[in-house]
């Protein structure tokens, strides 16, 4: 019997950023901290903070997406993430560099400039903590 796995779709305001099938787990960041989703977790909705969304598939292993603030909705095996901006990658160091190269949002957009800095700060923490815990080769 084959296990039923999740489908992850990351939506930006004007396009679909990513659609991934056969996702075994997802870790997202909220104001209350990070939380994980497995395929049979109950349906939920969460307000996301700027940070790193991690997802894993058996075929590709762990992948990372730096996301701006947004919303995550899980219904059955479908997970939708709607954010203002996203940058993907499998290497946290390269992902941090990509976020740093992104032009900083205009200050006229309430809170977006600080969200950019929060994402960079979280990338720095992930890049320091994960190797120390043996989570990254």
Coordinates of N, CA and C in Angstrom, one line a residue:
X1 N 0.8 -1.2 0.0 CA 0.0 0.0 0.0 C 0.9 1.2 0.0
X2 N 0.7 2.1 -1.0 CA 1.5 3.3 -1.1 C 0.9 4.4 -0.2
X3 N 1.8 5.1 0.5 CA 1.4 6.2 1.4 C 0.9 7.4 0.6
X4 N -0.1 8.0 1.1 CA -0.6 9.2 0.5 C 0.2 10.4 0.9
X5 N 0.8 11.2 0.0 CA 1.7 12.3 0.4 C 1.0 13.6 0.0
X6 N 1.6 14.7 0.5 CA 1.0 16.0 0.3 C 1.4 16.7 -1.1
X7 N 0.6 17.6 -1.5 CA 1.0 18.5 -2.7 C 1.1 19.9 -2.1
X8 N 2.3 20.5 -2.4 CA 2.6 21.9 -1.9 C 2.5 22.8 -3.1
X9 N 1.8 23.9 -3.0 CA 1.7 24.9 -4.0 C 2.0 26.2 -3.4
X10 N 3.1 26.9 -3.9 CA 3.4 28.3 -3.4 C 3.0 29.3 -4.4
X11 N 2.1 30.2 -3.9 CA 1.5 31.2 -4.8 C 2.1 32.6 -4.5
X12 N 2.4 33.3 -5.5 CA 2.8 34.7 -5.5 C 1.6 35.5 -6.0
X13 N 1.6 36.8 -5.8 CA 0.5 37.6 -6.3 C 0.1 37.4 -7.8
X14 N 1.1 37.2 -8.6 CA 0.8 37.1 -10.1 C 1.2 35.9 -10.7
X15 N 1.6 34.8 -10.0 CA 2.0 33.6 -10.6 C 2.1 32.5 -9.6
X16 N 2.2 31.3 -10.0 CA 2.5 30.1 -9.2 C 4.0 30.0 -9.1
X17 N 4.6 30.1 -7.9 CA 6.1 30.1 -7.7 C 6.5 28.6 -7.8
X18 N 5.8 27.7 -7.2 CA 6.3 26.3 -7.2 C 5.0 25.4 -6.9
X19 N 5.1 24.2 -7.5 CA 4.1 23.2 -7.2 C 4.9 21.9 -7.1
X20 N 4.8 21.2 -6.0 CA 5.6 20.0 -5.7 C 4.6 18.9 -5.2
X21 N 4.7 17.8 -5.9 CA 3.9 16.6 -5.4 C 4.8 15.7 -4.6
X22 N 4.2 14.8 -3.9 CA 4.8 13.8 -3.1 C 5.7 14.4 -2.0
X23 N 5.2 15.4 -1.3 CA 5.9 16.0 -0.2 C 5.6 15.2 1.1
X24 N 6.7 14.8 1.7 CA 6.6 14.0 3.0 C 6.4 14.9 4.2
X25 N 7.0 16.1 4.2 CA 6.9 16.9 5.4 C 7.1 18.4 5.0
X26 N 6.6 19.3 5.8 CA 6.7 20.7 5.6 C 7.0 21.4 6.9
X27 N 7.9 22.3 7.0 CA 8.2 23.1 8.2 C 8.0 24.6 7.9
X28 N 7.1 25.3 8.6 CA 6.9 26.7 8.3 C 7.1 27.5 9.6
X29 N 7.3 28.8 9.5 CA 7.5 29.7 10.6 C 6.3 30.6 10.8
X30 N 5.8 30.7 12.0 CA 4.8 31.6 12.4 C 5.3 32.5 13.6
X31 N 4.4 33.4 14.0 CA 4.8 34.2 15.2 C 5.0 33.4 16.4
X32 N 4.3 32.3 16.5 CA 4.4 31.4 17.7 C 5.6 30.4 17.5
X33 N 6.3 30.4 16.4 CA 7.5 29.6 16.2 C 7.3 28.7 15.0
X34 N 8.2 27.8 14.8 CA 8.1 26.9 13.7 C 7.2 25.7 14.0
X35 N 6.5 25.2 13.0 CA 5.7 24.0 13.2 C 5.8 23.1 11.9
X36 N 5.6 21.8 12.1 CA 5.7 20.9 11.0 C 4.3 20.3 10.6
X37 N 4.3 20.0 9.3 CA 3.1 19.4 8.8 C 3.5 18.0 8.2
X38 N 2.7 17.0 8.6 CA 2.9 15.7 8.0 C 1.6 15.4 7.2
X39 N 1.6 14.4 6.3 CA 0.4 14.2 5.4 C -0.9 14.0 6.2
X40 N -0.9 13.4 7.4 CA -2.2 13.1 8.0 C -2.5 14.1 9.2
X41 N -1.8 15.2 9.2 CA -2.2 16.2 10.2 C -3.5 16.8 9.9
X42 N -4.2 17.3 10.9 CA -5.5 17.9 10.7 C -5.4 19.1 9.9
X43 N -6.5 19.5 9.2 CA -6.5 20.7 8.4 C -6.2 21.9 9.3
X44 N -5.6 22.9 8.7 CA -5.3 24.1 9.5 C -5.0 25.3 8.6
X45 N -5.0 26.5 9.2 CA -4.6 27.7 8.6 C -3.6 28.4 9.5
X46 N -2.5 29.0 8.9 CA -1.5 29.7 9.7 C -1.0 30.9 9.0
X47 N -0.8 32.0 9.8 CA -0.2 33.2 9.3 C 1.3 33.0 9.4
X48 N 1.9 33.2 8.2 CA 3.4 32.9 8.2 C 4.2 34.2 8.4
X49 N 5.3 34.1 9.0 CA 6.2 35.2 9.2 C 7.3 35.1 8.1
X50 N 8.0 36.1 7.8 CA 9.1 36.0 6.9 C 10.1 35.0 7.4
X51 N 10.6 34.2 6.6 CA 11.5 33.2 7.0 C 11.7 32.1 6.0
X52 N 12.1 30.9 6.5 CA 12.4 29.7 5.7 C 11.3 28.7 5.8
X53 N 10.8 28.3 4.6 CA 9.8 27.2 4.6 C 10.6 26.0 4.0
X54 N 10.6 25.0 4.8 CA 11.3 23.8 4.4 C 10.3 22.7 4.0
X55 N 10.6 22.0 2.9 CA 9.8 20.8 2.5 C 10.7 19.7 2.1
X56 N 10.2 18.5 2.2 CA 11.0 17.3 1.8 C 10.2 16.4 1.0
X57 N 10.9 15.8 0.0 CA 10.3 14.7 -0.8 C 11.3 13.6 -0.8
X58 N 10.9 12.4 -1.0 CA 11.8 11.2 -1.1 C 12.7 11.4 -2.3
X59 N 12.3 11.9 -3.4 CA 13.1 12.0 -4.6 C 14.2 13.1 -4.5
X60 N 13.9 14.2 -3.9 CA 14.8 15.4 -3.9 C 15.4 15.7 -2.6
X61 N 14.9 15.1 -1.5 CA 15.4 15.5 -0.2 C 14.8 16.8 0.3
X62 N 15.5 17.5 1.2 CA 15.1 18.8 1.7 C 15.3 19.9 0.7
X63 N 14.3 20.8 0.6 CA 14.4 22.0 -0.2 C 14.0 23.2 0.7
X64 N 14.5 24.3 0.4 CA 14.2 25.5 1.2 C 13.7 26.6 0.3
X65 N 12.8 27.4 0.9 CA 12.2 28.5 0.2 C 12.2 29.7 1.2
X66 N 12.9 30.8 0.9 CA 12.8 32.0 1.7 C 11.5 32.7 1.3
X67 N 10.6 32.9 2.3 CA 9.3 33.4 2.0 C 9.1 34.7 2.8
X68 N 8.3 35.6 2.2 CA 7.8 36.8 2.9 C 6.6 36.4 3.7
X69 N 6.0 37.4 4.4 CA 4.9 37.0 5.2 C 3.7 36.6 4.3
X70 N 2.9 35.7 4.9 CA 1.8 35.2 4.0 C 0.9 34.3 4.8
X71 N 0.2 33.4 4.1 CA -0.8 32.5 4.7 C -0.5 31.1 4.2
X72 N -0.6 30.1 5.1 CA -0.6 28.7 4.8 C -1.9 28.1 5.1
X73 N -2.4 27.3 4.1 CA -3.7 26.6 4.3 C -3.5 25.1 4.0
X74 N -3.8 24.2 4.9 CA -3.8 22.8 4.6 C -5.2 22.3 4.7
X75 N -5.6 21.7 3.5 CA -6.9 21.0 3.5 C -6.6 19.6 2.9
X76 N -6.9 18.6 3.7 CA -6.6 17.2 3.3 C -5.1 17.1 3.0
X77 N -4.8 16.7 1.8 CA -3.3 16.5 1.4 C -2.8 17.7 0.6
X78 N -3.6 18.7 0.4 CA -3.2 19.9 -0.3 C -2.8 21.0 0.7
X79 N -1.6 21.6 0.4 CA -1.1 22.7 1.2 C -0.8 23.9 0.2
X80 N -1.5 25.0 0.5 CA -1.3 26.2 -0.3 C -0.6 27.2 0.6
X81 N 0.4 27.8 0.0 CA 1.1 28.9 0.7 C 1.1 30.1 -0.2
X82 N 0.5 31.2 0.3 CA 0.4 32.4 -0.5 C 1.2 33.5 0.2
X83 N 2.2 34.0 -0.5 CA 3.2 35.0 0.0 C 3.4 36.0 -1.0
X84 N 4.0 37.2 -0.6 CA 4.3 38.3 -1.5 C 5.5 38.0 -2.4
X85 N 6.5 37.3 -1.8 CA 7.7 37.0 -2.6 C 8.3 35.7 -2.0
X86 N 9.1 35.0 -2.9 CA 9.7 33.8 -2.5 C 11.0 33.6 -3.3
X87 N 12.0 32.9 -2.7 CA 13.2 32.6 -3.4 C 13.5 31.1 -3.0
X88 N 13.7 30.2 -3.9 CA 13.9 28.8 -3.6 C 15.4 28.4 -3.7
X89 N 15.7 27.2 -3.1 CA 17.0 26.6 -3.2 C 17.1 25.4 -2.4
X90 N 18.2 24.7 -2.6 CA 18.5 23.5 -1.7 C 19.7 23.7 -0.8
X91 N 20.4 24.8 -1.0 CA 21.6 25.2 -0.2 C 21.3 26.5 0.5
X92 N 21.4 26.4 1.9 CA 21.0 27.6 2.7 C 22.0 28.7 2.4
X93 N 23.3 28.5 2.2 CA 24.2 29.5 1.9 C 23.9 30.3 0.7
X94 N 23.6 29.5 -0.4 CA 23.3 30.2 -1.7 C 21.9 30.9 -1.6
X95 N 21.0 30.3 -0.8 CA 19.7 31.0 -0.6 C 19.9 32.3 0.1
X96 N 20.7 32.3 1.1 CA 21.0 33.6 1.8 C 21.6 34.6 0.9
X97 N 22.6 34.2 0.0 CA 23.1 35.1 -1.0 C 22.1 35.7 -1.9
X98 N 21.2 34.8 -2.3 CA 20.1 35.3 -3.2 C 19.2 36.3 -2.6
X99 N 18.9 36.1 -1.3 CA 18.0 37.0 -0.6 C 18.8 38.3 -0.4
X100 N 20.1 38.3 -0.1 CA 20.8 39.5 0.0 C 20.9 40.3 -1.3
X101 N 20.9 39.6 -2.4 CA 21.0 40.3 -3.7 C 19.6 40.9 -4.1
X102 N 18.6 40.4 -3.5 CA 17.2 41.0 -3.8 C 17.2 42.4 -3.4
X103 N 16.7 43.3 -4.3 CA 16.5 44.7 -3.9 C 15.6 44.8 -2.7
X104 N 16.0 45.7 -1.8 CA 15.2 45.9 -0.6 C 13.9 46.6 -1.0
X105 N 12.8 46.1 -0.5 CA 11.5 46.7 -0.8 C 11.5 48.2 -0.4
X106 N 10.7 48.9 -1.2 CA 10.5 50.4 -0.8 C 9.9 50.5 0.5
X107 N 10.3 51.5 1.3 CA 9.9 51.7 2.6 C 8.4 52.1 2.7
X108 N 7.8 52.6 1.5 CA 6.4 53.0 1.5 C 5.5 51.8 1.7
X109 N 5.9 50.6 1.5 CA 5.1 49.4 1.8 C 5.2 49.1 3.3
X110 N 4.2 49.2 4.0 CA 4.2 49.0 5.5 C 4.8 47.6 5.8
X111 N 5.9 47.6 6.6 CA 6.4 46.4 7.1 C 7.2 45.5 6.2
X112 N 7.2 45.8 4.9 CA 7.9 44.9 4.0 C 9.4 45.0 4.1
X113 N 9.9 46.3 4.3 CA 11.3 46.4 4.5 C 11.8 45.7 5.7
X114 N 11.1 45.7 6.8 CA 11.6 45.0 8.0 C 11.4 43.5 7.8
X115 N 10.4 43.1 7.0 CA 10.3 41.6 6.7 C 11.5 41.1 5.9
X116 N 12.0 41.9 5.0 CA 13.2 41.6 4.2 C 14.4 41.3 5.2
X117 N 14.5 42.2 6.2 CA 15.6 42.0 7.2 C 15.4 40.8 8.1
X118 N 14.1 40.5 8.4 CA 13.8 39.4 9.2 C 14.1 38.1 8.5
X119 N 13.9 38.0 7.2 CA 14.2 36.9 6.4 C 15.7 36.7 6.4
X120 N 16.5 37.7 6.2 CA 17.9 37.6 6.2 C 18.4 37.1 7.5
X121 N 17.9 37.7 8.6 CA 18.3 37.2 9.9 C 18.0 35.8 10.2
X122 N 16.8 35.3 9.7 CA 16.5 33.9 9.9 C 17.4 33.0 9.1
X123 N 17.8 33.4 7.9 CA 18.7 32.7 7.0 C 20.0 32.6 7.7
X124 N 20.5 33.6 8.3 CA 21.8 33.6 9.0 C 21.7 32.6 10.2
X125 N 20.6 32.6 10.9 CA 20.5 31.7 12.1 C 20.5 30.2 11.5
X126 N 19.7 29.9 10.5 CA 19.6 28.6 9.9 C 21.0 28.1 9.5
X127 N 21.7 29.0 8.8 CA 23.0 28.7 8.3 C 24.0 28.4 9.4
X128 N 23.8 29.0 10.6 CA 24.7 28.7 11.7 C 24.3 27.5 12.5
X129 N 23.0 27.4 12.7 CA 22.5 26.3 13.6 C 22.5 24.9 13.0
X130 N 22.0 24.8 11.8 CA 21.9 23.5 11.2 C 23.2 22.7 11.0
X131 N 24.3 23.3 10.6 CA 25.6 22.6 10.6 C 26.0 22.2 12.0
X132 N 25.7 23.0 13.0 CA 26.1 22.7 14.4 C 25.3 21.5 14.9
X133 N 24.1 21.4 14.4 CA 23.3 20.2 14.9 C 23.5 19.0 14.0
X134 N 24.3 19.1 13.0 CA 24.5 18.0 12.1 C 23.4 17.8 11.1
X135 N 22.6 18.8 10.8 CA 21.5 18.7 9.9 C 21.9 19.0 8.5
X136 N 23.1 19.6 8.3 CA 23.6 19.9 6.9 C 24.9 19.2 6.8
X137 N 25.2 18.6 5.6 CA 26.5 18.0 5.4 C 27.5 19.0 5.1

